[in-house]
Amino acid sequence: MTKDIMMHPSSFGRKLHEEVKKALLKEVEGTVDPFYGYIVQVTSINDLPLGEIREGGLVNFHVSYKAIIFRPFRNEVIEAVVSRVDQIGIHFSAGPLQGLIPKSDRSDMKYDPNSAAYNFPEYSLKEGEHVRLRIVSLTFHATDIFSLGTIAEDYLGPI
């Protein structure tokens, strides 16, 4: 992966490599790249090329790096934690992935506002429980990923 890092000359010195790495970590860790996915952690910088002086005195470094990425795919089966239950459906999270299993997913989903749970003929789901689901759609935002999920298939549901 690559990223252009703009540095002020006041940060130059013996530890230039460390300063560029700090700036890279601050800019990319915890963000979502629409092509690669959520950047969990930068593991290494491949090389530090010579910088290019820009108008205004800033220096641009075109940095090549390796990172740990979280990239969910459509139709992928994942395990998640139920983060909230309301009339809309079952909200879940799996790391930076946030999502919703809509109430319309299964016709036998019945919301119980007293226990804040969805009741099914064979089980119930409430906040804090683990669920296995299939991703139906994905939307990438600047710092997180949103998904719609389903549990309306065999082997999906509470774990």
PDB file of C-alpha atoms in Angstrom:
ATOM      1  CA  MET A   1       0.000   0.000   0.000  1.00  0.00           C
ATOM      2  CA  THR A   2       1.134   3.572  -0.511  1.00  0.00           C
ATOM      3  CA  LYS A   3       0.351   6.921   1.046  1.00  0.00           C
ATOM      4  CA  ASP A   4       1.611  10.463   0.490  1.00  0.00           C
ATOM      5  CA  ILE A   5       2.741  12.014   3.775  1.00  0.00           C
ATOM      6  CA  MET A   6       3.292  15.790   3.996  1.00  0.00           C
ATOM      7  CA  MET A   7       5.929  16.810   6.549  1.00  0.00           C
ATOM      8  CA  HIS A   8       7.076  20.207   7.776  1.00  0.00           C
ATOM      9  CA  PRO A   9      10.872  20.706   7.672  1.00  0.00           C
ATOM     10  CA  SER A  10      10.909  21.353  11.434  1.00  0.00           C
ATOM     11  CA  SER A  11      10.376  17.598  11.948  1.00  0.00           C
ATOM     12  CA  PHE A  12      13.512  16.688   9.977  1.00  0.00           C
ATOM     13  CA  GLY A  13      16.575  15.440  11.764  1.00  0.00           C
ATOM     14  CA  ARG A  14      18.226  12.205  12.786  1.00  0.00           C
ATOM     15  CA  LYS A  15      14.887  10.558  13.487  1.00  0.00           C
ATOM     16  CA  LEU A  16      13.200  11.474  10.199  1.00  0.00           C
ATOM     17  CA  HIS A  17      12.216   7.842   9.531  1.00  0.00           C
ATOM     18  CA  GLU A  18      10.447   7.647  12.921  1.00  0.00           C
ATOM     19  CA  GLU A  19       8.687  10.979  12.371  1.00  0.00           C
ATOM     20  CA  VAL A  20       7.375   9.842   8.979  1.00  0.00           C
ATOM     21  CA  LYS A  21       6.241   6.542  10.522  1.00  0.00           C
ATOM     22  CA  LYS A  22       4.404   8.389  13.328  1.00  0.00           C
ATOM     23  CA  ALA A  23       2.679  10.615  10.779  1.00  0.00           C
ATOM     24  CA  LEU A  24       1.748   7.560   8.668  1.00  0.00           C
ATOM     25  CA  LEU A  25       0.304   5.714  11.682  1.00  0.00           C
ATOM     26  CA  LYS A  26      -1.721   8.773  12.674  1.00  0.00           C
ATOM     27  CA  GLU A  27      -3.135   9.209   9.155  1.00  0.00           C
ATOM     28  CA  VAL A  28      -3.978   5.623   8.176  1.00  0.00           C
ATOM     29  CA  GLU A  29      -4.539   3.391  11.219  1.00  0.00           C
ATOM     30  CA  GLY A  30      -8.221   3.149  12.086  1.00  0.00           C
ATOM     31  CA  THR A  31      -9.392   4.404   8.697  1.00  0.00           C
ATOM     32  CA  VAL A  32     -11.137   2.668   5.832  1.00  0.00           C
ATOM     33  CA  ASP A  33      -9.621   2.437   2.380  1.00  0.00           C
ATOM     34  CA  PRO A  34     -12.464   1.767  -0.107  1.00  0.00           C
ATOM     35  CA  PHE A  35     -10.324  -0.715  -2.045  1.00  0.00           C
ATOM     36  CA  TYR A  36      -8.436  -2.533   0.736  1.00  0.00           C
ATOM     37  CA  GLY A  37     -10.776  -2.211   3.730  1.00  0.00           C
ATOM     38  CA  TYR A  38     -10.229  -1.218   7.355  1.00  0.00           C
ATOM     39  CA  ILE A  39      -6.560  -0.603   8.184  1.00  0.00           C
ATOM     40  CA  VAL A  40      -6.037  -2.236  11.568  1.00  0.00           C
ATOM     41  CA  GLN A  41      -2.283  -1.724  11.985  1.00  0.00           C
ATOM     42  CA  VAL A  42       0.743  -0.679   9.941  1.00  0.00           C
ATOM     43  CA  THR A  43       3.333  -3.439  10.314  1.00  0.00           C
ATOM     44  CA  SER A  44       6.288  -2.041   8.379  1.00  0.00           C
ATOM     45  CA  ILE A  45       7.461   0.703   6.069  1.00  0.00           C
ATOM     46  CA  ASN A  46       9.048  -0.797   2.963  1.00  0.00           C
ATOM     47  CA  ASP A  47      11.220   2.147   2.014  1.00  0.00           C
ATOM     48  CA  LEU A  48      11.530   5.841   2.695  1.00  0.00           C
ATOM     49  CA  PRO A  49      12.185   7.620  -0.601  1.00  0.00           C
ATOM     50  CA  LEU A  50      13.589  11.090  -0.915  1.00  0.00           C
ATOM     51  CA  GLY A  51      10.952  13.710  -0.317  1.00  0.00           C
ATOM     52  CA  GLU A  52       9.658  16.175  -2.884  1.00  0.00           C
ATOM     53  CA  ILE A  53       9.554  19.826  -1.862  1.00  0.00           C
ATOM     54  CA  ARG A  54       6.109  21.350  -2.399  1.00  0.00           C
ATOM     55  CA  GLU A  55       4.992  24.918  -2.657  1.00  0.00           C
ATOM     56  CA  GLY A  56       4.877  26.464   0.804  1.00  0.00           C
ATOM     57  CA  GLY A  57       7.886  24.549   2.115  1.00  0.00           C
ATOM     58  CA  LEU A  58       6.247  21.234   3.002  1.00  0.00           C
ATOM     59  CA  VAL A  59       7.907  18.018   1.848  1.00  0.00           C
ATOM     60  CA  ASN A  60       5.901  15.118   0.391  1.00  0.00           C
ATOM     61  CA  PHE A  61       7.062  11.549   1.057  1.00  0.00           C
ATOM     62  CA  HIS A  62       5.484   8.811  -1.089  1.00  0.00           C
ATOM     63  CA  VAL A  63       5.625   6.017   1.507  1.00  0.00           C
ATOM     64  CA  SER A  64       5.147   2.335   0.701  1.00  0.00           C
ATOM     65  CA  TYR A  65       4.028   0.200   3.664  1.00  0.00           C
ATOM     66  CA  LYS A  66       2.526  -3.122   4.756  1.00  0.00           C
ATOM     67  CA  ALA A  67      -0.512  -3.324   7.003  1.00  0.00           C
ATOM     68  CA  ILE A  68      -2.978  -5.694   8.612  1.00  0.00           C
ATOM     69  CA  ILE A  69      -6.329  -5.205   6.896  1.00  0.00           C
ATOM     70  CA  PHE A  70      -9.890  -6.225   7.809  1.00  0.00           C
ATOM     71  CA  ARG A  71     -11.867  -6.621   4.584  1.00  0.00           C
ATOM     72  CA  PRO A  72     -15.290  -8.287   4.774  1.00  0.00           C
ATOM     73  CA  PHE A  73     -16.943  -9.465   1.566  1.00  0.00           C
ATOM     74  CA  ARG A  74     -20.535  -9.741   0.424  1.00  0.00           C
ATOM     75  CA  ASN A  75     -21.992 -13.236   1.133  1.00  0.00           C
ATOM     76  CA  GLU A  76     -19.264 -13.937   3.697  1.00  0.00           C
ATOM     77  CA  VAL A  77     -20.401 -15.728   6.863  1.00  0.00           C
ATOM     78  CA  ILE A  78     -19.061 -14.072  10.017  1.00  0.00           C
ATOM     79  CA  GLU A  79     -19.511 -14.235  13.764  1.00  0.00           C
ATOM     80  CA  ALA A  80     -20.535 -11.018  15.506  1.00  0.00           C
ATOM     81  CA  VAL A  81     -21.801  -9.688  18.823  1.00  0.00           C
ATOM     82  CA  VAL A  82     -25.320  -8.293  19.188  1.00  0.00           C
ATOM     83  CA  SER A  83     -24.774  -4.667  20.209  1.00  0.00           C
ATOM     84  CA  ARG A  84     -28.394  -3.485  20.395  1.00  0.00           C
ATOM     85  CA  VAL A  85     -31.914  -4.766  19.845  1.00  0.00           C
ATOM     86  CA  ASP A  86     -34.816  -2.478  18.910  1.00  0.00           C
ATOM     87  CA  GLN A  87     -37.953  -2.326  16.747  1.00  0.00           C
ATOM     88  CA  ILE A  88     -35.844  -1.897  13.584  1.00  0.00           C
ATOM     89  CA  GLY A  89     -33.929  -5.117  14.082  1.00  0.00           C
ATOM     90  CA  ILE A  90     -30.814  -6.653  15.571  1.00  0.00           C
ATOM     91  CA  HIS A  91     -27.724  -4.402  15.516  1.00  0.00           C
ATOM     92  CA  PHE A  92     -24.372  -6.200  15.542  1.00  0.00           C
ATOM     93  CA  SER A  93     -20.652  -5.473  15.518  1.00  0.00           C
ATOM     94  CA  ALA A  94     -17.570  -7.426  14.507  1.00  0.00           C
ATOM     95  CA  GLY A  95     -14.540  -5.209  15.131  1.00  0.00           C
ATOM     96  CA  PRO A  96     -14.904  -2.115  12.935  1.00  0.00           C
ATOM     97  CA  LEU A  97     -17.859  -3.671  11.094  1.00  0.00           C
ATOM     98  CA  GLN A  98     -21.242  -2.388  12.287  1.00  0.00           C
ATOM     99  CA  GLY A  99     -24.451  -3.770  10.931  1.00  0.00           C
ATOM    100  CA  LEU A 100     -28.118  -4.578  11.129  1.00  0.00           C
ATOM    101  CA  ILE A 101     -30.232  -7.670  10.687  1.00  0.00           C
ATOM    102  CA  PRO A 102     -33.561  -6.048   9.770  1.00  0.00           C
ATOM    103  CA  LYS A 103     -36.823  -7.127  11.374  1.00  0.00           C
ATOM    104  CA  SER A 104     -38.055  -8.172   7.918  1.00  0.00           C
ATOM    105  CA  ASP A 105     -35.252 -10.766   7.617  1.00  0.00           C
ATOM    106  CA  ARG A 106     -37.389 -13.548   9.043  1.00  0.00           C
ATOM    107  CA  SER A 107     -41.160 -13.629   9.342  1.00  0.00           C
ATOM    108  CA  ASP A 108     -40.958 -15.431  12.697  1.00  0.00           C
ATOM    109  CA  MET A 109     -38.885 -12.655  14.362  1.00  0.00           C
ATOM    110  CA  LYS A 110     -40.945 -11.161  17.199  1.00  0.00           C
ATOM    111  CA  TYR A 111     -39.631  -8.159  19.136  1.00  0.00           C
ATOM    112  CA  ASP A 112     -40.252  -8.177  22.891  1.00  0.00           C
ATOM    113  CA  PRO A 113     -39.733  -4.633  24.269  1.00  0.00           C
ATOM    114  CA  ASN A 114     -39.928  -5.843  27.900  1.00  0.00           C
ATOM    115  CA  SER A 115     -36.890  -8.121  27.612  1.00  0.00           C
ATOM    116  CA  ALA A 116     -35.259  -6.145  24.728  1.00  0.00           C
ATOM    117  CA  ALA A 117     -34.907  -9.316  22.687  1.00  0.00           C
ATOM    118  CA  TYR A 118     -36.074 -10.884  19.449  1.00  0.00           C
ATOM    119  CA  ASN A 119     -37.853 -14.152  20.031  1.00  0.00           C
ATOM    120  CA  PHE A 120     -37.862 -16.982  17.525  1.00  0.00           C
ATOM    121  CA  PRO A 121     -39.610 -20.359  17.813  1.00  0.00           C
ATOM    122  CA  GLU A 122     -36.328 -22.109  18.747  1.00  0.00           C
ATOM    123  CA  TYR A 123     -34.283 -19.337  20.485  1.00  0.00           C
ATOM    124  CA  SER A 124     -34.056 -15.634  21.344  1.00  0.00           C
ATOM    125  CA  LEU A 125     -31.410 -12.983  20.647  1.00  0.00           C
ATOM    126  CA  LYS A 126     -30.551 -10.073  22.938  1.00  0.00           C
ATOM    127  CA  GLU A 127     -27.688  -7.648  23.544  1.00  0.00           C
ATOM    128  CA  GLY A 128     -24.295  -9.238  24.241  1.00  0.00           C
ATOM    129  CA  GLU A 129     -25.014 -12.583  22.590  1.00  0.00           C
ATOM    130  CA  HIS A 130     -22.950 -13.975  19.719  1.00  0.00           C
ATOM    131  CA  VAL A 131     -24.538 -14.594  16.334  1.00  0.00           C
ATOM    132  CA  ARG A 132     -23.411 -16.185  13.064  1.00  0.00           C
ATOM    133  CA  LEU A 133     -24.712 -14.292  10.026  1.00  0.00           C
ATOM    134  CA  ARG A 134     -24.185 -13.805   6.319  1.00  0.00           C
ATOM    135  CA  ILE A 135     -23.300 -10.349   4.979  1.00  0.00           C
ATOM    136  CA  VAL A 136     -25.863  -9.201   2.411  1.00  0.00           C
ATOM    137  CA  SER A 137     -24.473  -5.734   1.596  1.00  0.00           C
ATOM    138  CA  LEU A 138     -21.549  -3.501   2.591  1.00  0.00           C
ATOM    139  CA  THR A 139     -21.025   0.260   2.740  1.00  0.00           C
ATOM    140  CA  PHE A 140     -17.589   1.750   3.419  1.00  0.00           C
ATOM    141  CA  HIS A 141     -17.329   5.007   5.412  1.00  0.00           C
ATOM    142  CA  ALA A 142     -14.229   6.973   6.483  1.00  0.00           C
ATOM    143  CA  THR A 143     -13.706   5.174   9.796  1.00  0.00           C
ATOM    144  CA  ASP A 144     -16.056   2.191   9.767  1.00  0.00           C
ATOM    145  CA  ILE A 145     -17.883  -0.301   7.587  1.00  0.00           C
ATOM    146  CA  PHE A 146     -21.670  -0.809   7.678  1.00  0.00           C
ATOM    147  CA  SER A 147     -23.402  -4.014   6.660  1.00  0.00           C
ATOM    148  CA  LEU A 148     -26.818  -5.569   6.338  1.00  0.00           C
ATOM    149  CA  GLY A 149     -26.914  -9.174   7.432  1.00  0.00           C
ATOM    150  CA  THR A 150     -29.202 -12.182   7.433  1.00  0.00           C
ATOM    151  CA  ILE A 151     -29.784 -15.138   9.704  1.00  0.00           C
ATOM    152  CA  ALA A 152     -32.527 -16.603   7.526  1.00  0.00           C
ATOM    153  CA  GLU A 153     -30.486 -19.589   6.319  1.00  0.00           C
ATOM    154  CA  ASP A 154     -29.402 -22.949   7.683  1.00  0.00           C
ATOM    155  CA  TYR A 155     -26.617 -22.908  10.301  1.00  0.00           C
ATOM    156  CA  LEU A 156     -27.006 -19.172  10.938  1.00  0.00           C
ATOM    157  CA  GLY A 157     -28.196 -17.670  14.217  1.00  0.00           C
ATOM    158  CA  PRO A 158     -26.993 -17.708  17.812  1.00  0.00           C
ATOM    159  CA  ILE A 159     -23.724 -19.424  18.622  1.00  0.00           C
TER     160      ILE A 159
END
